[in-house]
Amino acid sequence: MKEEKIIVPANGYLMLFLFLLLFFGSIVLFPITETGWPVIGIVFALVLAFGFLMVQPNGSRVLLLFGKYVGTVKKNGFYWVNPFYTKKKISLRASNFDSERLKVNDKLGNPIMISTILVWRVQDTYKAAFDVDNYENFVRVQTDAAVRKLASMYPYDNFADEGVDEDITLRSSVNEVSNALEKEIDERLSIAGIEVLEARIGYLAYAQEIANAMLKRQQATAIVAARHKIVEGAVSMVEMAIEQLSKKNVVDLDEERKAAMVSNLMVVLCGDKDASPVLNTGTLNH
């Protein structure tokens, strides 16, 4: 048998009543009769006691008879099975697994630190019990392997200035990366009968040896982007100022004076510090 088989054993309460009746009945008959039947009844009742089985909600018991798989009890309740069955307990509850922070290389070769949070549960008790040696350790090892593979498939971030412009990155494409990670882990754990409920990146950062350099790079990129916006806005403001002055005939500026005005306005608008105005009480040339 290579598949899970669901069985429902005998009612445990009925067998408990028969056990008590046989056990205490044999004790009562022991001093009355001179035969050995009461002793046999007591021994038989004690053997029956090993067959009682209790299954809690979201729990299961895998039953074996001298190494042969008999079936799995998933329905919660109080049951009685063959006393010679071996009963292996497997939980069907959802479990959390927070992996260790792994040091891996992304698609561009940058060392990063990454970890994942996995929510899983046993779906097929036969596979979990017999297809792998230890299904809980199997989950840990295969999850780490899937995270390493995922990290090597995508870059940490986009570097458009270096000609690297990816649609999916580890930092910005959270949903896409989580879906890819969940699919990868689910394929690996299916051999153990494990169902993946959720998988997502729990921690993501550059490795310590390049973290400072990457931080400076991000700061420089942000400064350049901000300067670009400032210059773009300043050019628009200077253009509007010259247009309004010419339109309303406030002052007649030749090309040289326009150039000087543009230069002064650009310095004022693009400077990091506030400009200090200088009042000119003479002419424009002095």
Coordinates of C-alpha atoms in Angstrom, one line a residue:
M1 CA 0.0 0.0 0.0
K2 CA 1.4 3.4 -1.1
E3 CA -1.5 5.6 -0.2
E4 CA -3.2 6.8 3.0
K5 CA -6.2 4.7 4.2
I6 CA -8.7 6.3 6.5
I7 CA -10.4 3.9 8.9
V8 CA -12.8 4.2 11.8
P9 CA -12.2 1.7 14.6
A10 CA -14.6 0.2 17.1
N11 CA -16.4 2.3 19.6
G12 CA -14.1 2.7 22.7
Y13 CA -16.9 3.2 25.2
L14 CA -18.5 -0.1 24.3
M15 CA -15.2 -1.9 24.6
L16 CA -14.5 -0.1 27.9
F17 CA -17.8 -1.5 29.3
L18 CA -16.9 -5.1 28.1
F19 CA -13.4 -4.6 29.6
L20 CA -14.8 -3.6 33.0
L21 CA -17.4 -6.4 32.9
L22 CA -14.7 -9.0 32.1
F23 CA -12.1 -7.7 34.5
F24 CA -14.2 -7.2 37.6
G25 CA -16.4 -10.2 36.8
S26 CA -13.3 -12.4 36.7
I27 CA -12.2 -11.0 40.0
V28 CA -15.6 -11.7 41.6
L29 CA -15.6 -15.3 40.2
F30 CA -12.0 -16.0 41.3
P31 CA -12.8 -17.0 44.9
I32 CA -16.0 -18.8 43.9
T33 CA -14.7 -21.1 41.2
E34 CA -11.8 -23.4 41.7
T35 CA -10.9 -23.4 38.0
G36 CA -8.3 -21.1 36.2
W37 CA -10.9 -19.4 34.0
P38 CA -11.1 -16.2 36.1
V39 CA -7.3 -15.8 35.7
I40 CA -7.5 -16.2 32.0
G41 CA -10.3 -13.7 32.0
I42 CA -8.2 -11.1 33.9
V43 CA -5.2 -11.6 31.6
F44 CA -7.5 -11.3 28.5
A45 CA -9.0 -8.1 29.9
L46 CA -5.5 -6.6 30.5
V47 CA -4.6 -7.4 26.9
L48 CA -7.8 -5.7 25.7
A49 CA -6.8 -2.6 27.7
F50 CA -3.8 -2.0 25.3
G51 CA -6.2 -1.5 22.4
F52 CA -7.9 1.7 23.7
L53 CA -7.1 4.7 21.6
M54 CA -8.0 8.4 21.9
V55 CA -7.7 10.9 19.0
Q56 CA -7.9 14.6 19.7
P57 CA -9.2 17.2 17.2
N58 CA -6.7 17.8 14.4
G59 CA -4.8 14.7 15.4
S60 CA -4.3 11.3 13.9
R61 CA -2.9 7.9 14.7
V62 CA -1.2 5.7 12.1
L63 CA -1.8 2.0 12.8
L64 CA 0.8 -0.8 12.1
L65 CA 0.4 -4.5 12.6
F66 CA 3.9 -6.1 12.8
G67 CA 5.3 -3.6 10.3
K68 CA 2.3 -3.6 7.9
Y69 CA 0.4 -0.4 7.4
V70 CA -3.3 -0.9 8.4
G71 CA -4.7 2.6 8.2
T72 CA -5.0 6.0 9.7
V73 CA -7.5 7.3 12.3
K74 CA -8.3 11.0 11.7
K75 CA -11.7 11.3 13.3
N76 CA -11.4 12.5 16.9
G77 CA -13.0 10.4 19.6
F78 CA -12.4 7.4 21.9
Y79 CA -11.8 4.1 20.0
W80 CA -10.6 0.5 20.5
V81 CA -8.3 -1.2 18.0
N82 CA -6.3 -4.5 17.9
P83 CA -4.1 -4.5 21.0
F84 CA -1.2 -5.6 18.8
Y85 CA -1.4 -2.5 16.6
T86 CA 1.5 0.0 16.8
K87 CA 0.0 3.4 17.1
K88 CA 2.1 6.3 15.8
K89 CA 0.8 9.8 16.6
I90 CA 1.0 12.5 13.9
S91 CA -0.5 16.0 14.4
L92 CA -2.6 17.6 11.7
R93 CA -2.4 21.0 13.2
A94 CA -0.9 23.9 11.4
S95 CA 2.7 24.6 12.4
N96 CA 5.0 27.7 12.1
F97 CA 8.6 27.4 11.1
D98 CA 10.9 30.5 11.2
S99 CA 14.1 29.5 9.4
E100 CA 17.5 30.8 10.4
R101 CA 19.0 33.8 8.6
L102 CA 21.0 32.4 5.7
K103 CA 23.8 34.1 4.0
V104 CA 23.4 33.6 0.2
N105 CA 24.2 35.4 -3.0
D106 CA 21.4 37.0 -5.1
K107 CA 21.2 37.0 -8.9
L108 CA 23.9 39.7 -9.2
G109 CA 26.2 37.9 -6.8
N110 CA 25.7 40.3 -3.9
P111 CA 25.8 38.6 -0.5
I112 CA 22.5 39.0 1.4
M113 CA 20.9 37.7 4.6
I114 CA 17.5 36.1 4.2
S115 CA 15.1 34.0 6.2
T116 CA 11.6 32.7 5.7
I117 CA 8.4 32.1 7.7
L118 CA 6.6 28.9 6.8
V119 CA 3.1 27.8 7.8
W120 CA 2.6 24.1 7.1
R121 CA 0.6 21.0 8.1
V122 CA 0.5 17.3 7.4
Q123 CA -1.9 16.3 4.7
D124 CA -1.0 12.7 3.9
T125 CA -0.1 10.8 7.0
Y126 CA 1.2 7.8 5.1
K127 CA 3.8 9.9 3.2
A128 CA 4.8 11.8 6.4
A129 CA 5.3 8.5 8.3
F130 CA 6.9 6.3 5.8
D131 CA 8.2 8.2 2.7
V132 CA 10.7 10.3 4.7
D133 CA 12.7 9.5 7.8
N134 CA 11.7 12.6 9.9
Y135 CA 9.1 14.8 8.3
E136 CA 9.8 17.8 10.7
N137 CA 13.5 17.8 9.9
F138 CA 12.6 17.3 6.2
V139 CA 10.6 20.5 6.3
R140 CA 13.5 22.5 7.8
V141 CA 16.1 21.2 5.4
Q142 CA 14.0 21.6 2.3
T143 CA 12.8 25.1 3.3
D144 CA 16.4 26.3 3.6
A145 CA 17.2 24.8 0.2
A146 CA 14.2 26.5 -1.4
V147 CA 15.2 29.9 0.1
R148 CA 18.7 29.5 -1.2
K149 CA 17.4 28.7 -4.7
L150 CA 14.9 31.6 -4.6
A151 CA 17.5 34.1 -3.6
S152 CA 19.8 33.2 -6.5
M153 CA 16.9 33.7 -9.0
Y154 CA 16.2 37.4 -8.3
P155 CA 18.4 40.5 -7.5
Y156 CA 18.0 42.2 -4.2
D157 CA 17.2 45.6 -5.8
N158 CA 17.1 47.3 -9.2
F159 CA 20.3 49.1 -10.4
A160 CA 19.0 51.0 -13.5
D161 CA 22.0 53.2 -13.6
E162 CA 24.2 50.1 -14.2
G163 CA 21.9 48.7 -16.9
V164 CA 20.2 46.2 -14.5
D165 CA 16.5 46.7 -14.5
E166 CA 14.5 43.6 -13.3
D167 CA 10.8 43.4 -13.1
I168 CA 10.9 41.3 -9.9
T169 CA 13.3 42.0 -7.0
L170 CA 13.5 40.5 -3.6
R171 CA 13.0 43.9 -1.9
S172 CA 10.1 45.4 -3.8
S173 CA 8.2 42.5 -5.3
V174 CA 6.9 41.0 -2.1
N175 CA 3.8 39.2 -3.4
E176 CA 5.6 37.7 -6.5
V177 CA 8.5 36.5 -4.4
S178 CA 6.2 35.0 -1.8
N179 CA 4.2 33.2 -4.4
A180 CA 7.4 31.8 -6.0
L181 CA 8.7 30.7 -2.7
E182 CA 5.5 29.0 -1.7
K183 CA 5.4 27.1 -5.0
E184 CA 9.0 26.0 -4.6
I185 CA 8.6 24.8 -1.1
D186 CA 5.3 23.1 -1.8
E187 CA 6.9 21.1 -4.7
R188 CA 9.7 20.0 -2.4
L189 CA 7.5 19.0 0.6
S190 CA 4.8 17.2 -1.5
I191 CA 7.0 14.0 -1.2
A192 CA 6.4 14.0 2.5
G193 CA 2.7 14.7 2.3
I194 CA 3.1 18.2 3.7
E195 CA 0.7 21.0 2.6
V196 CA 2.2 24.6 2.5
L197 CA -0.4 27.1 3.8
E198 CA 1.8 30.2 3.6
A199 CA 5.4 31.1 2.9
R200 CA 6.9 34.6 3.0
I201 CA 10.2 36.3 3.5
G202 CA 10.7 37.1 7.2
Y203 CA 14.1 38.9 7.0
L204 CA 16.0 40.4 4.1
A205 CA 19.1 42.6 4.2
Y206 CA 22.5 43.0 2.7
A207 CA 25.3 41.0 4.4
Q208 CA 27.3 43.0 6.8
E209 CA 30.4 43.3 4.7
I210 CA 28.6 45.3 1.9
A211 CA 25.8 46.8 4.0
N212 CA 27.6 50.2 4.5
A213 CA 28.6 50.4 0.8
M214 CA 25.1 49.6 -0.4
L215 CA 23.6 52.2 2.1
K216 CA 25.9 54.9 0.7
R217 CA 24.9 53.9 -2.8
Q218 CA 21.2 54.1 -2.0
Q219 CA 21.8 57.5 -0.4
A220 CA 23.7 58.7 -3.5
T221 CA 20.9 57.5 -5.7
A222 CA 18.3 59.3 -3.6
I223 CA 20.4 62.5 -3.6
V224 CA 20.7 62.4 -7.4
A225 CA 17.0 61.8 -7.8
A226 CA 16.2 64.7 -5.5
R227 CA 18.7 67.0 -7.4
H228 CA 17.1 66.1 -10.6
K229 CA 13.7 67.1 -9.3
I230 CA 15.0 70.4 -7.9
V231 CA 16.7 71.3 -11.2
E232 CA 13.7 70.4 -13.2
G233 CA 11.5 72.6 -11.0
A234 CA 14.0 75.4 -11.0
V235 CA 14.2 75.5 -14.8
S236 CA 10.4 75.7 -15.0
M237 CA 10.3 78.5 -12.4
V238 CA 13.0 80.5 -14.2
E239 CA 11.3 80.1 -17.5
M240 CA 8.0 81.3 -16.0
A241 CA 9.7 84.3 -14.4
I242 CA 11.3 85.5 -17.6
E243 CA 8.1 84.9 -19.6
Q244 CA 6.0 86.9 -17.0
L245 CA 8.5 89.8 -16.9
S246 CA 8.6 90.0 -20.7
K247 CA 4.8 89.7 -21.0
K248 CA 4.0 92.5 -18.5
N249 CA 6.9 94.7 -19.7
V250 CA 8.2 95.0 -16.2
V251 CA 11.8 95.3 -17.4
D252 CA 13.5 95.0 -20.7
L253 CA 16.2 92.5 -20.5
D254 CA 18.8 91.8 -23.2
E255 CA 20.3 88.3 -23.7
E256 CA 23.3 89.1 -21.5
R257 CA 21.0 90.2 -18.6
K258 CA 18.7 87.3 -19.1
A259 CA 21.7 85.0 -18.8
A260 CA 22.8 86.7 -15.6
M261 CA 19.2 86.5 -14.2
V262 CA 19.0 82.8 -15.1
S263 CA 22.3 82.1 -13.4
N264 CA 21.3 83.9 -10.2
L265 CA 17.9 82.3 -10.1
M266 CA 19.4 78.8 -10.6
V267 CA 21.9 79.4 -7.8
V268 CA 19.1 80.6 -5.4
L269 CA 16.7 77.8 -6.3
C270 CA 19.2 74.9 -6.5
G271 CA 21.4 75.9 -3.5
D272 CA 21.5 73.9 -0.3
K273 CA 21.5 77.1 1.8
D274 CA 19.3 80.1 1.9
A275 CA 20.6 82.9 -0.4
S276 CA 21.7 86.2 1.1
P277 CA 20.2 89.0 -0.9
V278 CA 22.4 92.0 -1.9
L279 CA 20.6 95.3 -2.6
N280 CA 21.8 97.2 -5.6
T281 CA 20.9 100.9 -5.3
G282 CA 22.6 101.9 -8.5
T283 CA 22.1 100.8 -12.0
L284 CA 22.0 97.2 -13.3
N285 CA 25.6 97.6 -14.4
H286 CA 26.9 98.9 -11.1

